[in-house]
mmCIF file of C-alpha atoms in Angstrom:
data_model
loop_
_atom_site.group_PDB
_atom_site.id
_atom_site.type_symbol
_atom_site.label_atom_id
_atom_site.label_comp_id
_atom_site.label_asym_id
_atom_site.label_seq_id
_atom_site.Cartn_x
_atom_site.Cartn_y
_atom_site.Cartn_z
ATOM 1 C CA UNK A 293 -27.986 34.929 65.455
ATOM 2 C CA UNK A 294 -29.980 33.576 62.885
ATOM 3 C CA UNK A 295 -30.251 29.253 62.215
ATOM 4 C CA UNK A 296 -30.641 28.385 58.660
ATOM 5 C CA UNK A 297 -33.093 27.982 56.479
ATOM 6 C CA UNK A 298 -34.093 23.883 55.280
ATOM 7 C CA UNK A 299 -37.166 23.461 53.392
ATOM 8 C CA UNK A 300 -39.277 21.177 56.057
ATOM 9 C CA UNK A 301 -39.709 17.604 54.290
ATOM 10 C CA UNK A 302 -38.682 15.892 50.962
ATOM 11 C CA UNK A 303 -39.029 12.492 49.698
ATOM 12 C CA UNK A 304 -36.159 10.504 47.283
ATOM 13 C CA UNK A 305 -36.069 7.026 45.454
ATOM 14 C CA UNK A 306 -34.056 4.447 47.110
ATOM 15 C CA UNK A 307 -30.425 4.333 45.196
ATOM 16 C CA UNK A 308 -30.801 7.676 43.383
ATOM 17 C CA UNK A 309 -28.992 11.129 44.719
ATOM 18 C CA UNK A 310 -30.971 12.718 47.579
ATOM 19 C CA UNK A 311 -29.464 16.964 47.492
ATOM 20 C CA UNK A 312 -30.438 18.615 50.472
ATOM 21 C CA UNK A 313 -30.393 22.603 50.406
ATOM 22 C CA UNK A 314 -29.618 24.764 53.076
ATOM 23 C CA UNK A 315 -29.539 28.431 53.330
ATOM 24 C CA UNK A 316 -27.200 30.495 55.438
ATOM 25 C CA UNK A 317 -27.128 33.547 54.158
ATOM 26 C CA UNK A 318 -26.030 35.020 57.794
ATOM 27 C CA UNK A 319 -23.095 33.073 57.920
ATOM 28 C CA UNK A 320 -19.813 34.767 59.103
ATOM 29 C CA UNK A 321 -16.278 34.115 57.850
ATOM 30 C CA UNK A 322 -15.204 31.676 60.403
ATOM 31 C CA UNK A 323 -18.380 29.551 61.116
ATOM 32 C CA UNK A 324 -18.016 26.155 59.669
ATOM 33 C CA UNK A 325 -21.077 24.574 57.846
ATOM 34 C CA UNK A 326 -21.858 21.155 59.873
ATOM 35 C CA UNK A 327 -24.544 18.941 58.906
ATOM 36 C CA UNK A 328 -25.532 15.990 61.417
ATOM 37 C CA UNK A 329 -29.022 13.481 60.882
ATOM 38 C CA UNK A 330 -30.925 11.786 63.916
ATOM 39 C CA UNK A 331 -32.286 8.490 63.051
ATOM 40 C CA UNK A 332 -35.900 8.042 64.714
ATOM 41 C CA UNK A 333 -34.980 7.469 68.291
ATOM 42 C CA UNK A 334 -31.362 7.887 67.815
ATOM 43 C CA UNK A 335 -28.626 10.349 69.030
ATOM 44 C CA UNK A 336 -27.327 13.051 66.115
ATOM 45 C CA UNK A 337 -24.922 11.396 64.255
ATOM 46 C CA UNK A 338 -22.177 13.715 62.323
ATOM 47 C CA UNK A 339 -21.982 13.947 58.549
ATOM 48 C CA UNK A 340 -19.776 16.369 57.334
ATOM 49 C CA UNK A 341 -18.402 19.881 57.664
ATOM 50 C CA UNK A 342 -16.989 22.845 55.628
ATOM 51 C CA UNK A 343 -15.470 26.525 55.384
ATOM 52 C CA UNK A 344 -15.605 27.594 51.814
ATOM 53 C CA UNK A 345 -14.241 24.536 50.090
ATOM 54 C CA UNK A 346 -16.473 21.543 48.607
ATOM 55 C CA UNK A 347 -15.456 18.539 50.703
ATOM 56 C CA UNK A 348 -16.502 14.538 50.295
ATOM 57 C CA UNK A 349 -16.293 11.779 52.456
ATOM 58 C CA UNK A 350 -17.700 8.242 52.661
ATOM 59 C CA UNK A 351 -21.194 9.382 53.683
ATOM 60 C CA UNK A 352 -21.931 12.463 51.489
ATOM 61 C CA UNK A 353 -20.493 15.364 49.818
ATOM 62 C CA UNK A 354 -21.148 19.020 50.884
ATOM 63 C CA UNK A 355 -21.031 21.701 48.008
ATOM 64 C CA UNK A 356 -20.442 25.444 49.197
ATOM 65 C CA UNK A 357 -21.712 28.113 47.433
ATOM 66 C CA UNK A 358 -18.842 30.603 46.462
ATOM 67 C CA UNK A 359 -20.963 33.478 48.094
ATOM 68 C CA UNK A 360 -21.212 30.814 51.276
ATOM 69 C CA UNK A 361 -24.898 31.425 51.737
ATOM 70 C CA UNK A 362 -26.025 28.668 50.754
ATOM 71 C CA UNK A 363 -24.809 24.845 50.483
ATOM 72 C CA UNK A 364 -26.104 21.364 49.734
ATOM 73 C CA UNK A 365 -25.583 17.967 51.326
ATOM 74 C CA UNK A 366 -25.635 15.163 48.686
ATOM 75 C CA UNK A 367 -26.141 11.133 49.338
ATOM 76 C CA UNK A 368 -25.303 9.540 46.642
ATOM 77 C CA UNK A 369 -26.934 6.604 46.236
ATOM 78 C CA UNK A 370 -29.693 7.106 49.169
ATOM 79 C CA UNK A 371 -30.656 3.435 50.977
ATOM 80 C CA UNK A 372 -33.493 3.321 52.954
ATOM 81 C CA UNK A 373 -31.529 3.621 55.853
ATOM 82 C CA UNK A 374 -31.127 7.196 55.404
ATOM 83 C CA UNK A 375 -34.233 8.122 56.697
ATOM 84 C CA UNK A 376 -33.735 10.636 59.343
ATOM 85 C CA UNK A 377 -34.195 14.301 59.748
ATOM 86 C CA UNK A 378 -31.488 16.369 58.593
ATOM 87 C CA UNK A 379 -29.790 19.083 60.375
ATOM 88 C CA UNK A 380 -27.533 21.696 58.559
ATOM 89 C CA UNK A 381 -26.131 24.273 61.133
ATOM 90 C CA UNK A 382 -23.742 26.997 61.512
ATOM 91 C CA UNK A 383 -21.347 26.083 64.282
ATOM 92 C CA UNK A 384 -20.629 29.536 65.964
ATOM 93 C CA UNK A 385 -17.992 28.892 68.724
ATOM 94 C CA UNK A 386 -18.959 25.281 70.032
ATOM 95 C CA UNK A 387 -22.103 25.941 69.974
ATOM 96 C CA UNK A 388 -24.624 23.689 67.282
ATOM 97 C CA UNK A 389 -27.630 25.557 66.946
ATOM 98 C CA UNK A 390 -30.029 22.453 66.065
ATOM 99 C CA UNK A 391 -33.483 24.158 63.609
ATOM 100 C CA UNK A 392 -35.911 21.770 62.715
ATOM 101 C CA UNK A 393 -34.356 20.281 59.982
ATOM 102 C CA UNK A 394 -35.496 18.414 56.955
ATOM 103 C CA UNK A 395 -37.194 14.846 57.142
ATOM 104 C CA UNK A 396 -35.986 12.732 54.229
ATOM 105 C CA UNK A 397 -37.938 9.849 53.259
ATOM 106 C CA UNK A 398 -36.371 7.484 51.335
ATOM 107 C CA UNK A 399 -38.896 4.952 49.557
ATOM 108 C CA UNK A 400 -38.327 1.862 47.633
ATOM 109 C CA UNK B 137 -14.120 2.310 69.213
ATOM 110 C CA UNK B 138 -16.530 2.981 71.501
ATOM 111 C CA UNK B 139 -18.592 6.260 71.004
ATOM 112 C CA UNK B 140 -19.993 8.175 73.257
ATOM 113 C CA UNK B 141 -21.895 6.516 76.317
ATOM 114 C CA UNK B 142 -24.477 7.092 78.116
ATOM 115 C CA UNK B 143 -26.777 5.159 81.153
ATOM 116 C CA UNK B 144 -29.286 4.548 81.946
ATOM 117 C CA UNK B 145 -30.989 4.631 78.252
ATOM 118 C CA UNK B 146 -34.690 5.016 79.592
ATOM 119 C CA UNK B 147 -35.683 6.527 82.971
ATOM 120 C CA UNK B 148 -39.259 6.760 84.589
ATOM 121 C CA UNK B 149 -39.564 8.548 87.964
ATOM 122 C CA UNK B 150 -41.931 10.510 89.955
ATOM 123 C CA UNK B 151 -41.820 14.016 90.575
ATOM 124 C CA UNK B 152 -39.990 15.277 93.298
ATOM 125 C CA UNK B 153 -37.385 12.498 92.927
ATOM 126 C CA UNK B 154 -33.465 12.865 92.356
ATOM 127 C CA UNK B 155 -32.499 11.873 89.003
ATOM 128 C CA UNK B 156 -28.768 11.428 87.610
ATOM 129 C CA UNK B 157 -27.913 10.885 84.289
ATOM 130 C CA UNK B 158 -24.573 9.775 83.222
ATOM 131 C CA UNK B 159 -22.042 10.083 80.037
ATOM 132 C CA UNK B 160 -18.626 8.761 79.351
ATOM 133 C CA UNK B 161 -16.618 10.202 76.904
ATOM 134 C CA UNK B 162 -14.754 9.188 73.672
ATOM 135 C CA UNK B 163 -11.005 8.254 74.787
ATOM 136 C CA UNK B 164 -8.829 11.297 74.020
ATOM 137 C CA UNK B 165 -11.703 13.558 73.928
ATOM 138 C CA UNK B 166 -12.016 16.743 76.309
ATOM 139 C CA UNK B 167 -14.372 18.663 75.526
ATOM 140 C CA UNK B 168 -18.184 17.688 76.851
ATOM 141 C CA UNK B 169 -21.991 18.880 75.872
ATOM 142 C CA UNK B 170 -25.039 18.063 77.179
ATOM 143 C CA UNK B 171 -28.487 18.849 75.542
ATOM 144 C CA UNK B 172 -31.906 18.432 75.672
ATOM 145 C CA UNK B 173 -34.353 17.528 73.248
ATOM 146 C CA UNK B 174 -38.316 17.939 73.405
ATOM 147 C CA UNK B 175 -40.453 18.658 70.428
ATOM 148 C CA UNK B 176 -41.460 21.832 71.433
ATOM 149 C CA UNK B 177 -38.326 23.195 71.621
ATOM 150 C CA UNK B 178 -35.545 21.076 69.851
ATOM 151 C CA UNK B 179 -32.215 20.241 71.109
ATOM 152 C CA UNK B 180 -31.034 22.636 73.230
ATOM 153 C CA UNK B 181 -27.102 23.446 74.673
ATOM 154 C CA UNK B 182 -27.575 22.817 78.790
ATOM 155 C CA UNK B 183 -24.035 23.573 79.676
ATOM 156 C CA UNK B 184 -20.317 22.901 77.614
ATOM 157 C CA UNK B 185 -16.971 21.505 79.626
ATOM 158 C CA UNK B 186 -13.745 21.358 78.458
ATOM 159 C CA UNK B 187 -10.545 19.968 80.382
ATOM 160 C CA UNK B 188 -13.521 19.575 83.466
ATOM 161 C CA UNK B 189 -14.237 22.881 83.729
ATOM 162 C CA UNK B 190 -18.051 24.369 82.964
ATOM 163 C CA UNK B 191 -16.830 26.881 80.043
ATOM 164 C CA UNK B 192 -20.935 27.560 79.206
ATOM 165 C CA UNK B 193 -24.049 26.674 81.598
ATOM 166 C CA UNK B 194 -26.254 29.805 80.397
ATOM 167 C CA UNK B 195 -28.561 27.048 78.944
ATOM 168 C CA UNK B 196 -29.238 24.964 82.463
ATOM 169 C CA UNK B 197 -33.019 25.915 82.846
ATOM 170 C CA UNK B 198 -32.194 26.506 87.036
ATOM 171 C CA UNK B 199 -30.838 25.707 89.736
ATOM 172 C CA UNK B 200 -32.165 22.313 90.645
ATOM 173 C CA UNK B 201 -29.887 21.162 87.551
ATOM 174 C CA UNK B 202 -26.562 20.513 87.793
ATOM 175 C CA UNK B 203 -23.567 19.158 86.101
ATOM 176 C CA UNK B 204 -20.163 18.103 86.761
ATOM 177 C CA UNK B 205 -17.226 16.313 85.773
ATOM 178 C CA UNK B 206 -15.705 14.040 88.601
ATOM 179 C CA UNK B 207 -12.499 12.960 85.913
ATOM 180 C CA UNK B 208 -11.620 13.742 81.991
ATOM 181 C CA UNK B 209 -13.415 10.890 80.806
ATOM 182 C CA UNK B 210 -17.448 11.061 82.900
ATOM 183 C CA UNK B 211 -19.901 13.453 83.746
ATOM 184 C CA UNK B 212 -22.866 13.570 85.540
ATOM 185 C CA UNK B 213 -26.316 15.486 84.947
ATOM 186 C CA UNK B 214 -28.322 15.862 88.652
ATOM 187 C CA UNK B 215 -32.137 17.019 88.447
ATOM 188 C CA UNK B 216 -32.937 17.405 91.881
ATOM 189 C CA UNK B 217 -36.257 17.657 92.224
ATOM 190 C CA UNK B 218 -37.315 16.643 88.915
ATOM 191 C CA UNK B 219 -40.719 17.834 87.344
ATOM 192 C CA UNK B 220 -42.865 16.709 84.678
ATOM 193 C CA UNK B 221 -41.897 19.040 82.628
ATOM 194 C CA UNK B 222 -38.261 17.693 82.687
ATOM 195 C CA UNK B 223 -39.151 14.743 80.650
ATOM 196 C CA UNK B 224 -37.063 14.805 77.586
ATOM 197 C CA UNK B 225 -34.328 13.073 75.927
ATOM 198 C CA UNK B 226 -31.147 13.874 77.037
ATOM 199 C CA UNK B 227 -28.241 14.217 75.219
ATOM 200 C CA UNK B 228 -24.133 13.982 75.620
ATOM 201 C CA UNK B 229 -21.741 15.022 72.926
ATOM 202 C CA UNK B 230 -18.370 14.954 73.488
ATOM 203 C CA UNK B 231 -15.341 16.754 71.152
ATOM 204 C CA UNK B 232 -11.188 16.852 70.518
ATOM 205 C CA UNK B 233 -10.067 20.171 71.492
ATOM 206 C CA UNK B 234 -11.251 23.184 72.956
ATOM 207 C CA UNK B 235 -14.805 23.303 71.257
ATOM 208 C CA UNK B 236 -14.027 25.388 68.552
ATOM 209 C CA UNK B 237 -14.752 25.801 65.127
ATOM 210 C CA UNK B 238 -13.606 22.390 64.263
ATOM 211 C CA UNK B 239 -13.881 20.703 66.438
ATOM 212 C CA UNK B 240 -16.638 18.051 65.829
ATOM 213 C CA UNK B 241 -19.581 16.744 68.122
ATOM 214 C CA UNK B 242 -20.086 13.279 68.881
ATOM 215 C CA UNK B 243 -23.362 12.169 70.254
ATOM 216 C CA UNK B 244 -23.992 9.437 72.517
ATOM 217 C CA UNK B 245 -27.559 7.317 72.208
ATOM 218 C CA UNK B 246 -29.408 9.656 74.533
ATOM 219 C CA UNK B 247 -31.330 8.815 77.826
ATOM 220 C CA UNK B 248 -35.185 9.201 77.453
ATOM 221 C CA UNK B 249 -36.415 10.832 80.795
ATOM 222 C CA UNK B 250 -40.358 10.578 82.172
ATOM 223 C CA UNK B 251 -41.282 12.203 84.745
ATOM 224 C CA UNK B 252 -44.703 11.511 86.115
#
């Protein structure tokens, strides 16, 4: 079962839109889209989620491609406090397949 | 509301020793995860419960790991003996429902395990 596909590292300006890509071009009809970030030394912390339908919440919004093989996490104002690496996964079962992610840096 | 706990947060023994990591669950939760994270391989699935009962342990590396549930709302992670190469950060996640497609993950703070 293939993960996804992040690109490894990107950098974004404190209080402009970070858009994080993710490619899942494997993904089945009934496996969710779930993104989660870990803060340096901290547990994963959830984010959002998704079937086919773009969804927002007070964190982020997660757009779906209509295909489905491909989405993109937005923050939309990024703080420095988004640092973390961020995981987009395909949640097959229970099961969260963790990759390696993407690193955002956010600078001032 | 409290998340996810977990104890001790750091933990620094010597091979050959027991070592037991706890995890309480969010209230109302039932369904409970632990992983393991190491930077060679990631975070990894160890073994999934849900009412108390081990649903998944295919990911336990062997046998001198072990996990249980005593009640709904703690579990327990034994390494008996540990080894250096057990040192890792483990995690607990705990979920509403019966771990399905939905049903999100919380993640506790993680206990950071040396062994020397």
């Amino acid at each position: 079962d293939a993960k996804t596909t992040q690109p490894p590292s990107m950098d974004c300006a404190e209080g402009r839109a970070a858009n994080l890509p993710c490619n899942h071009s494997t993904i089945s009809g009934n496996e969710y889209v779930y993104w989660y970030r870990q803060i340096h030394s901290q547990g994963p912390q959830y984010i959002i989620h998704g079937l086919k339908n773009n969804e927002t919440n007070e964190m982020a919004s997660l757009i779906i491609t209509e295909d489905r093989k491909s989405s993109t996490l937005i923050l939309p104002h990024a703080t420095l406090r988004d640092t973390a690496v961020y995981y987009c996964i395909k949640l097959n079962d229970y099961k969260l397949s963790f990759g390696a992610g993407t690193t955002v840096t956010v600078r001032a | 509301d409290a998340g996810v706990i977990q104890s001790p947060r750091h933990e620094v023994t010597e091979m050959g020793q027991e070592v037991t990591l706890r995890c309480k669950l969010i209230s109302g939760h039932n369904s409970l995860f632990w992983y393991r994270q190491t930077m060679m391989r990631g975070l990894e699935l160890l073994i999934y419960f849900n009412n108390n009962v081990p649903i998944d342990d295919s990911g336990m590396p062997e046998d001198r790991f072990s996990a249980k549930m005593p009640n709904a709302s703690f579990s327990t992670l034994k390494i008996q003996p540990s080894e250096p190469r057990d040192s890792a950060v483990y995690f607990c996640a705990s979920s509403q429902g019966s771990g399905g497609f939905t049903d999100t993950q919380y993640f506790g703070p993680g206990t950071r395990l040396t062994v020397l």
